[in-house]
Amino acid sequence: METVLIDGKKISDEIKDELKIRVERLRGAGVVPGLAAVLVGDNPASITYVNSKAKACEKIGIYSEVIKKPKEISQKELTAVVRDLNERHEIDGILVQSPLPSHLDEHAVTLLIEPGKDVDGFHPYNVGLTLIGKPSFRSCTPYGIIELMRRYNIDPSGKEVVIVGRSNIVGKPLMAMLIQKQKGANATVTVCHSGTKNIAEICHRADILIAAMGSPAFIKSDMVKDGAVVIDVGINRVEDTGSSKGYKLVGDVDFEECRKKTSFITPVPGGVGPMTIAMLLSNTVLSAENRLKIQP
Ligand code: GUN
């Protein structure tokens, strides 16, 4: 079986090049798109993510601001930070990097973000619009997966899609996107999770198998149908004494075992990962276009 390795880095670069043109157009009309990222505490992965987001903004001409707060910040103080960002006209997108320290109520913070600036697509208003198939800010990782498939001419219409993982930021919104009676969707979707009894059997039915449960190399080759498309959303840090960092990144799919059976597969890193930031930038540019009321 000839396997195509899906190159998320290449596709995300293409998207960024397209966004750059839209940013120039906005700047020409006097609008500089702006993204504010709120980082609470010193979680190393969160620091890396937020810095990558800020750097990506800078590269395509989006203004970005990282608001760093100590891990002891109170709910009231964090509320004030978000409220202030909601009011600032030059800020088109607001994200609060998760996870937050355990004394903070993350859901309450999400509810505070003005839905028109919710470029993560986490606010229930945007989640609801996604569910009913109306334009909204779509959650970036599932949106990135939809975009990856579109650009590789993988049409989910009429296909059996199996998603493993029911998180609010990947599994559930991806299910909502894929069941729409719309181009690039229209799939029959099954969502597996920790309560599913016959996971291997269900995965084996999939024309398109999407692993998003955060369990290193969980998907083995006997769970994959010959010729399936396999999308790996997992980014797991596992110990690697041979690496200078002391860890390596592995997906939720046993890549070496599974790749031979697939028609298309995403690697980790370099598959879905780079798409999340590209779609965050895309949502931010869209928000700035809404501010100016121009069509993308
Ligand atoms: N933590 C892990 N991924 C994300 C993301 O996409 N957005 C935010 N805000 N936090 C995250």
PDB file of C-alpha atoms and ligand atoms in Angstrom:
ATOM      1  CA  MET A   1       0.000   0.000   0.000  1.00  0.00           C
ATOM      2  CA  GLU A   2       1.345   3.389  -1.072  1.00  0.00           C
ATOM      3  CA  THR A   3       1.096   5.619   1.994  1.00  0.00           C
ATOM      4  CA  VAL A   4       0.926   9.413   1.788  1.00  0.00           C
ATOM      5  CA  LEU A   5       2.471  11.193   4.742  1.00  0.00           C
ATOM      6  CA  ILE A   6       0.321  14.232   5.480  1.00  0.00           C
ATOM      7  CA  ASP A   7       2.589  17.249   5.859  1.00  0.00           C
ATOM      8  CA  GLY A   8       0.959  19.575   8.391  1.00  0.00           C
ATOM      9  CA  LYS A   9       3.948  21.893   8.405  1.00  0.00           C
ATOM     10  CA  LYS A  10       3.686  22.486   4.646  1.00  0.00           C
ATOM     11  CA  ILE A  11      -0.087  23.027   4.744  1.00  0.00           C
ATOM     12  CA  SER A  12       0.155  25.340   7.753  1.00  0.00           C
ATOM     13  CA  ASP A  13       2.804  27.377   5.911  1.00  0.00           C
ATOM     14  CA  GLU A  14       0.475  27.651   2.913  1.00  0.00           C
ATOM     15  CA  ILE A  15      -2.344  28.864   5.173  1.00  0.00           C
ATOM     16  CA  LYS A  16      -0.036  31.404   6.819  1.00  0.00           C
ATOM     17  CA  ASP A  17       0.999  32.728   3.385  1.00  0.00           C
ATOM     18  CA  GLU A  18      -2.673  33.161   2.471  1.00  0.00           C
ATOM     19  CA  LEU A  19      -3.363  34.896   5.796  1.00  0.00           C
ATOM     20  CA  LYS A  20      -0.436  37.266   5.281  1.00  0.00           C
ATOM     21  CA  ILE A  21      -2.219  38.683   2.216  1.00  0.00           C
ATOM     22  CA  ARG A  22      -5.418  39.192   4.230  1.00  0.00           C
ATOM     23  CA  VAL A  23      -3.419  40.873   7.022  1.00  0.00           C
ATOM     24  CA  GLU A  24      -1.811  43.248   4.500  1.00  0.00           C
ATOM     25  CA  ARG A  25      -5.259  44.113   3.190  1.00  0.00           C
ATOM     26  CA  LEU A  26      -6.456  44.840   6.717  1.00  0.00           C
ATOM     27  CA  ARG A  27      -3.400  46.930   7.503  1.00  0.00           C
ATOM     28  CA  GLY A  28      -3.985  48.855   4.267  1.00  0.00           C
ATOM     29  CA  ALA A  29      -7.451  49.675   5.587  1.00  0.00           C
ATOM     30  CA  GLY A  30      -5.999  50.819   8.935  1.00  0.00           C
ATOM     31  CA  VAL A  31      -6.713  47.687  10.962  1.00  0.00           C
ATOM     32  CA  VAL A  32      -3.919  45.694  12.584  1.00  0.00           C
ATOM     33  CA  PRO A  33      -5.271  42.344  13.781  1.00  0.00           C
ATOM     34  CA  GLY A  34      -4.469  41.787  17.463  1.00  0.00           C
ATOM     35  CA  LEU A  35      -4.288  38.656  19.591  1.00  0.00           C
ATOM     36  CA  ALA A  36      -3.932  38.614  23.373  1.00  0.00           C
ATOM     37  CA  ALA A  37      -2.794  35.445  25.104  1.00  0.00           C
ATOM     38  CA  VAL A  38      -3.169  35.151  28.851  1.00  0.00           C
ATOM     39  CA  LEU A  39      -0.630  32.855  30.488  1.00  0.00           C
ATOM     40  CA  VAL A  40      -1.112  31.967  34.148  1.00  0.00           C
ATOM     41  CA  GLY A  41       1.728  30.314  36.055  1.00  0.00           C
ATOM     42  CA  ASP A  42       4.812  28.554  34.754  1.00  0.00           C
ATOM     43  CA  ASN A  43       3.687  25.303  33.119  1.00  0.00           C
ATOM     44  CA  PRO A  44       6.567  24.630  30.658  1.00  0.00           C
ATOM     45  CA  ALA A  45       4.318  23.268  27.886  1.00  0.00           C
ATOM     46  CA  SER A  46       1.982  26.281  28.209  1.00  0.00           C
ATOM     47  CA  ILE A  47       4.923  28.702  28.021  1.00  0.00           C
ATOM     48  CA  THR A  48       6.153  26.952  24.852  1.00  0.00           C
ATOM     49  CA  TYR A  49       2.686  27.020  23.259  1.00  0.00           C
ATOM     50  CA  VAL A  50       2.042  30.680  24.057  1.00  0.00           C
ATOM     51  CA  ASN A  51       5.473  31.723  22.785  1.00  0.00           C
ATOM     52  CA  SER A  52       4.897  29.763  19.554  1.00  0.00           C
ATOM     53  CA  LYS A  53       1.532  31.482  19.087  1.00  0.00           C
ATOM     54  CA  ALA A  54       3.064  34.946  19.621  1.00  0.00           C
ATOM     55  CA  LYS A  55       5.917  34.186  17.215  1.00  0.00           C
ATOM     56  CA  ALA A  56       3.502  32.920  14.562  1.00  0.00           C
ATOM     57  CA  CYS A  57       1.464  36.136  14.885  1.00  0.00           C
ATOM     58  CA  GLU A  58       4.540  38.284  14.448  1.00  0.00           C
ATOM     59  CA  LYS A  59       5.557  36.394  11.290  1.00  0.00           C
ATOM     60  CA  ILE A  60       2.342  37.240   9.462  1.00  0.00           C
ATOM     61  CA  GLY A  61       1.879  40.789  10.780  1.00  0.00           C
ATOM     62  CA  ILE A  62      -0.623  40.171  13.595  1.00  0.00           C
ATOM     63  CA  TYR A  63      -0.008  42.246  16.743  1.00  0.00           C
ATOM     64  CA  SER A  64       0.286  39.966  19.746  1.00  0.00           C
ATOM     65  CA  GLU A  65       0.428  40.531  23.453  1.00  0.00           C
ATOM     66  CA  VAL A  66       1.263  37.924  26.082  1.00  0.00           C
ATOM     67  CA  ILE A  67      -0.190  38.771  29.478  1.00  0.00           C
ATOM     68  CA  LYS A  68       1.705  36.810  32.107  1.00  0.00           C
ATOM     69  CA  LYS A  69       0.170  36.373  35.528  1.00  0.00           C
ATOM     70  CA  PRO A  70       1.509  34.535  38.587  1.00  0.00           C
ATOM     71  CA  LYS A  71      -0.005  31.162  39.441  1.00  0.00           C
ATOM     72  CA  GLU A  72      -1.478  32.655  42.647  1.00  0.00           C
ATOM     73  CA  ILE A  73      -3.761  35.029  40.715  1.00  0.00           C
ATOM     74  CA  SER A  74      -7.325  35.073  42.073  1.00  0.00           C
ATOM     75  CA  GLN A  75     -10.450  34.370  40.045  1.00  0.00           C
ATOM     76  CA  LYS A  76     -11.468  38.006  40.549  1.00  0.00           C
ATOM     77  CA  GLU A  77      -8.153  39.328  39.219  1.00  0.00           C
ATOM     78  CA  LEU A  78      -8.263  37.009  36.198  1.00  0.00           C
ATOM     79  CA  THR A  79     -11.842  38.098  35.535  1.00  0.00           C
ATOM     80  CA  ALA A  80     -10.659  41.707  35.437  1.00  0.00           C
ATOM     81  CA  VAL A  81      -7.897  40.799  32.934  1.00  0.00           C
ATOM     82  CA  VAL A  82     -10.387  39.179  30.542  1.00  0.00           C
ATOM     83  CA  ARG A  83     -12.949  41.978  30.950  1.00  0.00           C
ATOM     84  CA  ASP A  84     -10.289  44.551  30.100  1.00  0.00           C
ATOM     85  CA  LEU A  85      -9.344  42.613  26.927  1.00  0.00           C
ATOM     86  CA  ASN A  86     -13.016  42.375  25.925  1.00  0.00           C
ATOM     87  CA  GLU A  87     -13.159  46.196  26.013  1.00  0.00           C
ATOM     88  CA  ARG A  88      -9.985  46.882  24.031  1.00  0.00           C
ATOM     89  CA  HIS A  89     -10.859  47.592  20.393  1.00  0.00           C
ATOM     90  CA  GLU A  90      -7.402  46.769  19.051  1.00  0.00           C
ATOM     91  CA  ILE A  91      -7.669  43.209  20.434  1.00  0.00           C
ATOM     92  CA  ASP A  92      -9.546  40.928  18.018  1.00  0.00           C
ATOM     93  CA  GLY A  93      -8.748  37.616  19.683  1.00  0.00           C
ATOM     94  CA  ILE A  94      -8.404  36.543  23.309  1.00  0.00           C
ATOM     95  CA  LEU A  95      -7.128  33.206  24.533  1.00  0.00           C
ATOM     96  CA  VAL A  96      -6.505  32.011  28.035  1.00  0.00           C
ATOM     97  CA  GLN A  97      -3.995  29.201  27.877  1.00  0.00           C
ATOM     98  CA  SER A  98      -5.127  26.043  29.598  1.00  0.00           C
ATOM     99  CA  PRO A  99      -4.640  24.266  31.923  1.00  0.00           C
ATOM    100  CA  LEU A 100      -5.161  26.891  34.603  1.00  0.00           C
ATOM    101  CA  PRO A 101      -3.998  26.255  38.206  1.00  0.00           C
ATOM    102  CA  SER A 102      -6.565  24.117  40.030  1.00  0.00           C
ATOM    103  CA  HIS A 103      -7.925  26.907  42.287  1.00  0.00           C
ATOM    104  CA  LEU A 104      -9.240  28.713  39.187  1.00  0.00           C
ATOM    105  CA  ASP A 105     -12.534  27.941  37.462  1.00  0.00           C
ATOM    106  CA  GLU A 106     -11.587  27.531  33.801  1.00  0.00           C
ATOM    107  CA  HIS A 107     -15.161  27.236  32.569  1.00  0.00           C
ATOM    108  CA  ALA A 108     -16.122  30.499  34.286  1.00  0.00           C
ATOM    109  CA  VAL A 109     -13.199  32.204  32.518  1.00  0.00           C
ATOM    110  CA  THR A 110     -14.255  30.810  29.126  1.00  0.00           C
ATOM    111  CA  LEU A 111     -17.775  32.171  29.682  1.00  0.00           C
ATOM    112  CA  LEU A 112     -16.342  35.647  30.269  1.00  0.00           C
ATOM    113  CA  ILE A 113     -14.615  35.901  26.907  1.00  0.00           C
ATOM    114  CA  GLU A 114     -16.627  37.954  24.453  1.00  0.00           C
ATOM    115  CA  PRO A 115     -17.802  35.344  21.869  1.00  0.00           C
ATOM    116  CA  GLY A 116     -16.803  37.678  19.014  1.00  0.00           C
ATOM    117  CA  LYS A 117     -13.188  37.529  20.290  1.00  0.00           C
ATOM    118  CA  ASP A 118     -13.177  33.843  21.234  1.00  0.00           C
ATOM    119  CA  VAL A 119     -10.644  32.771  18.611  1.00  0.00           C
ATOM    120  CA  ASP A 120     -10.072  29.433  20.408  1.00  0.00           C
ATOM    121  CA  GLY A 121     -13.740  28.627  19.712  1.00  0.00           C
ATOM    122  CA  PHE A 122     -14.229  27.365  23.281  1.00  0.00           C
ATOM    123  CA  HIS A 123     -17.172  29.583  24.343  1.00  0.00           C
ATOM    124  CA  PRO A 124     -20.475  27.655  24.433  1.00  0.00           C
ATOM    125  CA  TYR A 125     -21.931  30.251  22.035  1.00  0.00           C
ATOM    126  CA  ASN A 126     -19.389  29.272  19.368  1.00  0.00           C
ATOM    127  CA  VAL A 127     -19.579  25.570  20.262  1.00  0.00           C
ATOM    128  CA  GLY A 128     -23.362  25.786  19.779  1.00  0.00           C
ATOM    129  CA  LEU A 129     -23.033  27.516  16.407  1.00  0.00           C
ATOM    130  CA  THR A 130     -20.583  24.798  15.331  1.00  0.00           C
ATOM    131  CA  LEU A 131     -23.084  22.133  16.399  1.00  0.00           C
ATOM    132  CA  ILE A 132     -25.896  23.624  14.317  1.00  0.00           C
ATOM    133  CA  GLY A 133     -23.577  24.161  11.343  1.00  0.00           C
ATOM    134  CA  LYS A 134     -23.612  27.974  11.380  1.00  0.00           C
ATOM    135  CA  PRO A 135     -20.560  30.217  10.878  1.00  0.00           C
ATOM    136  CA  SER A 136     -18.609  30.604  14.094  1.00  0.00           C
ATOM    137  CA  PHE A 137     -15.118  30.570  15.501  1.00  0.00           C
ATOM    138  CA  ARG A 138     -14.356  26.891  15.253  1.00  0.00           C
ATOM    139  CA  SER A 139     -12.145  25.120  17.747  1.00  0.00           C
ATOM    140  CA  CYS A 140      -8.675  25.269  16.185  1.00  0.00           C
ATOM    141  CA  THR A 141      -7.483  21.647  16.282  1.00  0.00           C
ATOM    142  CA  PRO A 142     -10.621  20.073  14.747  1.00  0.00           C
ATOM    143  CA  TYR A 143     -10.837  22.952  12.276  1.00  0.00           C
ATOM    144  CA  GLY A 144      -7.210  22.195  11.350  1.00  0.00           C
ATOM    145  CA  ILE A 145      -8.056  18.526  10.771  1.00  0.00           C
ATOM    146  CA  ILE A 146     -10.969  19.479   8.474  1.00  0.00           C
ATOM    147  CA  GLU A 147      -8.624  21.804   6.581  1.00  0.00           C
ATOM    148  CA  LEU A 148      -5.870  19.166   6.302  1.00  0.00           C
ATOM    149  CA  MET A 149      -8.323  16.693   4.778  1.00  0.00           C
ATOM    150  CA  ARG A 150      -9.723  19.314   2.399  1.00  0.00           C
ATOM    151  CA  ARG A 151      -6.272  20.233   1.131  1.00  0.00           C
ATOM    152  CA  TYR A 152      -5.340  16.565   0.625  1.00  0.00           C
ATOM    153  CA  ASN A 153      -8.636  15.932  -1.234  1.00  0.00           C
ATOM    154  CA  ILE A 154      -9.788  13.485   1.446  1.00  0.00           C
ATOM    155  CA  ASP A 155     -13.571  13.777   1.270  1.00  0.00           C
ATOM    156  CA  PRO A 156     -15.317  12.516   4.423  1.00  0.00           C
ATOM    157  CA  SER A 157     -18.759  12.522   2.732  1.00  0.00           C
ATOM    158  CA  GLY A 158     -20.449   9.138   3.155  1.00  0.00           C
ATOM    159  CA  LYS A 159     -17.406   7.710   4.956  1.00  0.00           C
ATOM    160  CA  GLU A 160     -17.272   5.960   8.322  1.00  0.00           C
ATOM    161  CA  VAL A 161     -15.291   8.234  10.606  1.00  0.00           C
ATOM    162  CA  VAL A 162     -14.265   6.991  14.022  1.00  0.00           C
ATOM    163  CA  ILE A 163     -12.991   9.527  16.544  1.00  0.00           C
ATOM    164  CA  VAL A 164     -11.284   8.154  19.649  1.00  0.00           C
ATOM    165  CA  GLY A 165     -11.567  10.734  22.444  1.00  0.00           C
ATOM    166  CA  ARG A 166     -14.457  12.964  23.567  1.00  0.00           C
ATOM    167  CA  SER A 167     -12.696  16.102  24.781  1.00  0.00           C
ATOM    168  CA  ASN A 168     -14.501  19.419  24.573  1.00  0.00           C
ATOM    169  CA  ILE A 169     -11.737  20.909  22.437  1.00  0.00           C
ATOM    170  CA  VAL A 170     -11.155  18.077  19.921  1.00  0.00           C
ATOM    171  CA  GLY A 171     -13.439  15.007  19.924  1.00  0.00           C
ATOM    172  CA  LYS A 172     -16.812  16.674  20.463  1.00  0.00           C
ATOM    173  CA  PRO A 173     -16.373  19.687  18.151  1.00  0.00           C
ATOM    174  CA  LEU A 174     -14.800  17.482  15.454  1.00  0.00           C
ATOM    175  CA  MET A 175     -17.839  15.219  15.616  1.00  0.00           C
ATOM    176  CA  ALA A 176     -20.080  18.289  15.254  1.00  0.00           C
ATOM    177  CA  MET A 177     -18.123  19.520  12.218  1.00  0.00           C
ATOM    178  CA  LEU A 178     -18.046  16.164  10.440  1.00  0.00           C
ATOM    179  CA  ILE A 179     -21.758  15.345  10.722  1.00  0.00           C
ATOM    180  CA  GLN A 180     -22.920  18.568   9.026  1.00  0.00           C
ATOM    181  CA  LYS A 181     -24.674  18.261   5.693  1.00  0.00           C
ATOM    182  CA  GLN A 182     -21.951  20.406   4.168  1.00  0.00           C
ATOM    183  CA  LYS A 183     -19.008  20.154   1.800  1.00  0.00           C
ATOM    184  CA  GLY A 184     -15.971  18.636   3.521  1.00  0.00           C
ATOM    185  CA  ALA A 185     -18.228  16.881   6.067  1.00  0.00           C
ATOM    186  CA  ASN A 186     -21.372  14.700   5.715  1.00  0.00           C
ATOM    187  CA  ALA A 187     -19.681  11.708   7.362  1.00  0.00           C
ATOM    188  CA  THR A 188     -21.110   8.934   9.545  1.00  0.00           C
ATOM    189  CA  VAL A 189     -19.349   9.583  12.836  1.00  0.00           C
ATOM    190  CA  THR A 190     -18.753   7.300  15.804  1.00  0.00           C
ATOM    191  CA  VAL A 191     -17.066   8.643  18.929  1.00  0.00           C
ATOM    192  CA  CYS A 192     -15.229   6.127  21.144  1.00  0.00           C
ATOM    193  CA  HIS A 193     -14.096   6.891  24.676  1.00  0.00           C
ATOM    194  CA  SER A 194     -12.995   5.274  27.925  1.00  0.00           C
ATOM    195  CA  GLY A 195     -16.475   3.780  28.372  1.00  0.00           C
ATOM    196  CA  THR A 196     -16.480   2.071  24.954  1.00  0.00           C
ATOM    197  CA  LYS A 197     -16.347  -1.727  25.211  1.00  0.00           C
ATOM    198  CA  ASN A 198     -15.177  -2.848  21.775  1.00  0.00           C
ATOM    199  CA  ILE A 199     -12.839  -0.034  20.724  1.00  0.00           C
ATOM    200  CA  ALA A 200     -10.587  -2.172  18.490  1.00  0.00           C
ATOM    201  CA  GLU A 201     -13.540  -3.508  16.531  1.00  0.00           C
ATOM    202  CA  ILE A 202     -15.097  -0.076  16.043  1.00  0.00           C
ATOM    203  CA  CYS A 203     -11.766   1.483  14.993  1.00  0.00           C
ATOM    204  CA  HIS A 204     -11.336  -1.288  12.449  1.00  0.00           C
ATOM    205  CA  ARG A 205     -14.538  -0.170  10.703  1.00  0.00           C
ATOM    206  CA  ALA A 206     -13.161   3.311  10.091  1.00  0.00           C
ATOM    207  CA  ASP A 207     -12.442   4.694   6.648  1.00  0.00           C
ATOM    208  CA  ILE A 208     -11.042   7.677   8.549  1.00  0.00           C
ATOM    209  CA  LEU A 209      -9.684   7.038  12.046  1.00  0.00           C
ATOM    210  CA  ILE A 210      -8.932  10.024  14.256  1.00  0.00           C
ATOM    211  CA  ALA A 211      -7.015   9.391  17.479  1.00  0.00           C
ATOM    212  CA  ALA A 212      -7.453  12.146  20.065  1.00  0.00           C
ATOM    213  CA  MET A 213      -7.433  10.581  23.506  1.00  0.00           C
ATOM    214  CA  GLY A 214      -3.926  11.423  24.734  1.00  0.00           C
ATOM    215  CA  SER A 215      -2.580   7.910  25.211  1.00  0.00           C
ATOM    216  CA  PRO A 216       0.844   7.221  23.680  1.00  0.00           C
ATOM    217  CA  ALA A 217       0.809   4.728  20.752  1.00  0.00           C
ATOM    218  CA  PHE A 218      -2.633   3.398  21.769  1.00  0.00           C
ATOM    219  CA  ILE A 219      -3.768   2.666  18.206  1.00  0.00           C
ATOM    220  CA  LYS A 220      -2.119  -0.540  16.979  1.00  0.00           C
ATOM    221  CA  SER A 221      -2.115  -1.896  13.440  1.00  0.00           C
ATOM    222  CA  ASP A 222      -4.778  -4.534  14.155  1.00  0.00           C
ATOM    223  CA  MET A 223      -7.202  -1.664  14.887  1.00  0.00           C
ATOM    224  CA  VAL A 224      -6.671  -0.119  11.453  1.00  0.00           C
ATOM    225  CA  LYS A 225      -8.498  -1.157   8.284  1.00  0.00           C
ATOM    226  CA  ASP A 226      -6.405  -1.620   5.144  1.00  0.00           C
ATOM    227  CA  GLY A 227      -6.314   1.642   3.207  1.00  0.00           C
ATOM    228  CA  ALA A 228      -7.702   3.769   6.063  1.00  0.00           C
ATOM    229  CA  VAL A 229      -6.838   7.433   6.585  1.00  0.00           C
ATOM    230  CA  VAL A 230      -5.303   7.844  10.046  1.00  0.00           C
ATOM    231  CA  ILE A 231      -5.148  11.244  11.743  1.00  0.00           C
ATOM    232  CA  ASP A 232      -3.151  11.422  14.969  1.00  0.00           C
ATOM    233  CA  VAL A 233      -3.963  14.324  17.280  1.00  0.00           C
ATOM    234  CA  GLY A 234      -1.895  13.072  20.222  1.00  0.00           C
ATOM    235  CA  ILE A 235       1.143  15.006  21.431  1.00  0.00           C
ATOM    236  CA  ASN A 236       2.527  12.967  24.337  1.00  0.00           C
ATOM    237  CA  ARG A 237       5.826  13.646  26.027  1.00  0.00           C
ATOM    238  CA  VAL A 238       7.501  10.329  26.838  1.00  0.00           C
ATOM    239  CA  GLU A 239      10.850   9.911  28.568  1.00  0.00           C
ATOM    240  CA  ASP A 240      13.811   9.590  26.214  1.00  0.00           C
ATOM    241  CA  THR A 241      17.176   9.456  27.919  1.00  0.00           C
ATOM    242  CA  GLY A 242      18.904   9.607  24.521  1.00  0.00           C
ATOM    243  CA  SER A 243      17.508  13.080  23.828  1.00  0.00           C
ATOM    244  CA  SER A 244      19.029  16.295  25.204  1.00  0.00           C
ATOM    245  CA  LYS A 245      15.541  17.402  26.348  1.00  0.00           C
ATOM    246  CA  GLY A 246      15.051  14.110  28.207  1.00  0.00           C
ATOM    247  CA  TYR A 247      11.783  13.421  26.372  1.00  0.00           C
ATOM    248  CA  LYS A 248      10.392  12.817  22.910  1.00  0.00           C
ATOM    249  CA  LEU A 249       6.991  13.504  21.379  1.00  0.00           C
ATOM    250  CA  VAL A 250       4.836  10.577  20.348  1.00  0.00           C
ATOM    251  CA  GLY A 251       1.291  10.457  19.058  1.00  0.00           C
ATOM    252  CA  ASP A 252      -1.718   8.343  20.038  1.00  0.00           C
ATOM    253  CA  VAL A 253      -0.990   6.052  17.065  1.00  0.00           C
ATOM    254  CA  ASP A 254       1.766   3.464  16.876  1.00  0.00           C
ATOM    255  CA  PHE A 255       3.090   5.142  13.745  1.00  0.00           C
ATOM    256  CA  GLU A 256       5.660   2.593  12.571  1.00  0.00           C
ATOM    257  CA  GLU A 257       3.241  -0.302  13.009  1.00  0.00           C
ATOM    258  CA  CYS A 258       0.230   1.415  11.438  1.00  0.00           C
ATOM    259  CA  ARG A 259       1.696   3.405   8.555  1.00  0.00           C
ATOM    260  CA  LYS A 260       2.016   0.388   6.243  1.00  0.00           C
ATOM    261  CA  LYS A 261      -1.739  -0.228   6.332  1.00  0.00           C
ATOM    262  CA  THR A 262      -2.851   3.341   5.708  1.00  0.00           C
ATOM    263  CA  SER A 263      -3.539   5.356   2.572  1.00  0.00           C
ATOM    264  CA  PHE A 264      -2.805   8.625   4.423  1.00  0.00           C
ATOM    265  CA  ILE A 265      -1.300   9.169   7.872  1.00  0.00           C
ATOM    266  CA  THR A 266      -0.212  12.199   9.911  1.00  0.00           C
ATOM    267  CA  PRO A 267       3.164  12.028  11.668  1.00  0.00           C
ATOM    268  CA  VAL A 268       3.861  13.365  15.171  1.00  0.00           C
ATOM    269  CA  PRO A 269       5.356  15.909  15.254  1.00  0.00           C
ATOM    270  CA  GLY A 270       4.595  17.705  11.973  1.00  0.00           C
ATOM    271  CA  GLY A 271       1.031  16.503  11.323  1.00  0.00           C
ATOM    272  CA  VAL A 272      -1.951  18.014  13.111  1.00  0.00           C
ATOM    273  CA  GLY A 273       0.175  20.048  15.579  1.00  0.00           C
ATOM    274  CA  PRO A 274       1.183  22.926  13.286  1.00  0.00           C
ATOM    275  CA  MET A 275      -2.412  23.237  12.054  1.00  0.00           C
ATOM    276  CA  THR A 276      -3.759  24.320  15.451  1.00  0.00           C
ATOM    277  CA  ILE A 277      -1.746  27.542  15.428  1.00  0.00           C
ATOM    278  CA  ALA A 278      -2.518  28.192  11.735  1.00  0.00           C
ATOM    279  CA  MET A 279      -6.265  28.004  12.466  1.00  0.00           C
ATOM    280  CA  LEU A 280      -5.875  30.239  15.537  1.00  0.00           C
ATOM    281  CA  LEU A 281      -4.283  32.842  13.252  1.00  0.00           C
ATOM    282  CA  SER A 282      -7.073  32.288  10.729  1.00  0.00           C
ATOM    283  CA  ASN A 283      -9.744  32.909  13.391  1.00  0.00           C
ATOM    284  CA  THR A 284      -7.906  36.048  14.536  1.00  0.00           C
ATOM    285  CA  VAL A 285      -7.738  37.436  10.995  1.00  0.00           C
ATOM    286  CA  LEU A 286     -11.439  36.637  10.533  1.00  0.00           C
ATOM    287  CA  SER A 287     -12.228  38.493  13.750  1.00  0.00           C
ATOM    288  CA  ALA A 288     -10.293  41.550  12.516  1.00  0.00           C
ATOM    289  CA  GLU A 289     -12.167  41.350   9.208  1.00  0.00           C
ATOM    290  CA  ASN A 290     -15.410  41.322  11.191  1.00  0.00           C
ATOM    291  CA  ARG A 291     -14.183  44.451  12.983  1.00  0.00           C
ATOM    292  CA  LEU A 292     -13.699  46.108   9.602  1.00  0.00           C
ATOM    293  CA  LYS A 293     -16.769  44.337   8.175  1.00  0.00           C
ATOM    294  CA  ILE A 294     -14.994  43.003   5.096  1.00  0.00           C
ATOM    295  CA  GLN A 295     -15.432  39.613   3.483  1.00  0.00           C
ATOM    296  CA  PRO A 296     -12.419  37.243   3.623  1.00  0.00           C
TER     297      PRO A 296
HETATM  298  N1  GUN B   1      -4.070  24.263  25.937  1.00  0.00           N
HETATM  299  C1  GUN B   1      -3.788  23.275  25.071  1.00  0.00           C
HETATM  300  N2  GUN B   1      -4.261  23.587  23.842  1.00  0.00           N
HETATM  301  C2  GUN B   1      -4.863  24.790  23.951  1.00  0.00           C
HETATM  302  C3  GUN B   1      -5.525  25.647  23.024  1.00  0.00           C
HETATM  303  O1  GUN B   1      -5.699  25.348  21.838  1.00  0.00           O
HETATM  304  N3  GUN B   1      -5.976  26.829  23.536  1.00  0.00           N
HETATM  305  C4  GUN B   1      -5.833  27.174  24.830  1.00  0.00           C
HETATM  306  N4  GUN B   1      -6.338  28.342  25.230  1.00  0.00           N
HETATM  307  N5  GUN B   1      -5.217  26.391  25.709  1.00  0.00           N
HETATM  308  C5  GUN B   1      -4.739  25.218  25.263  1.00  0.00           C
END
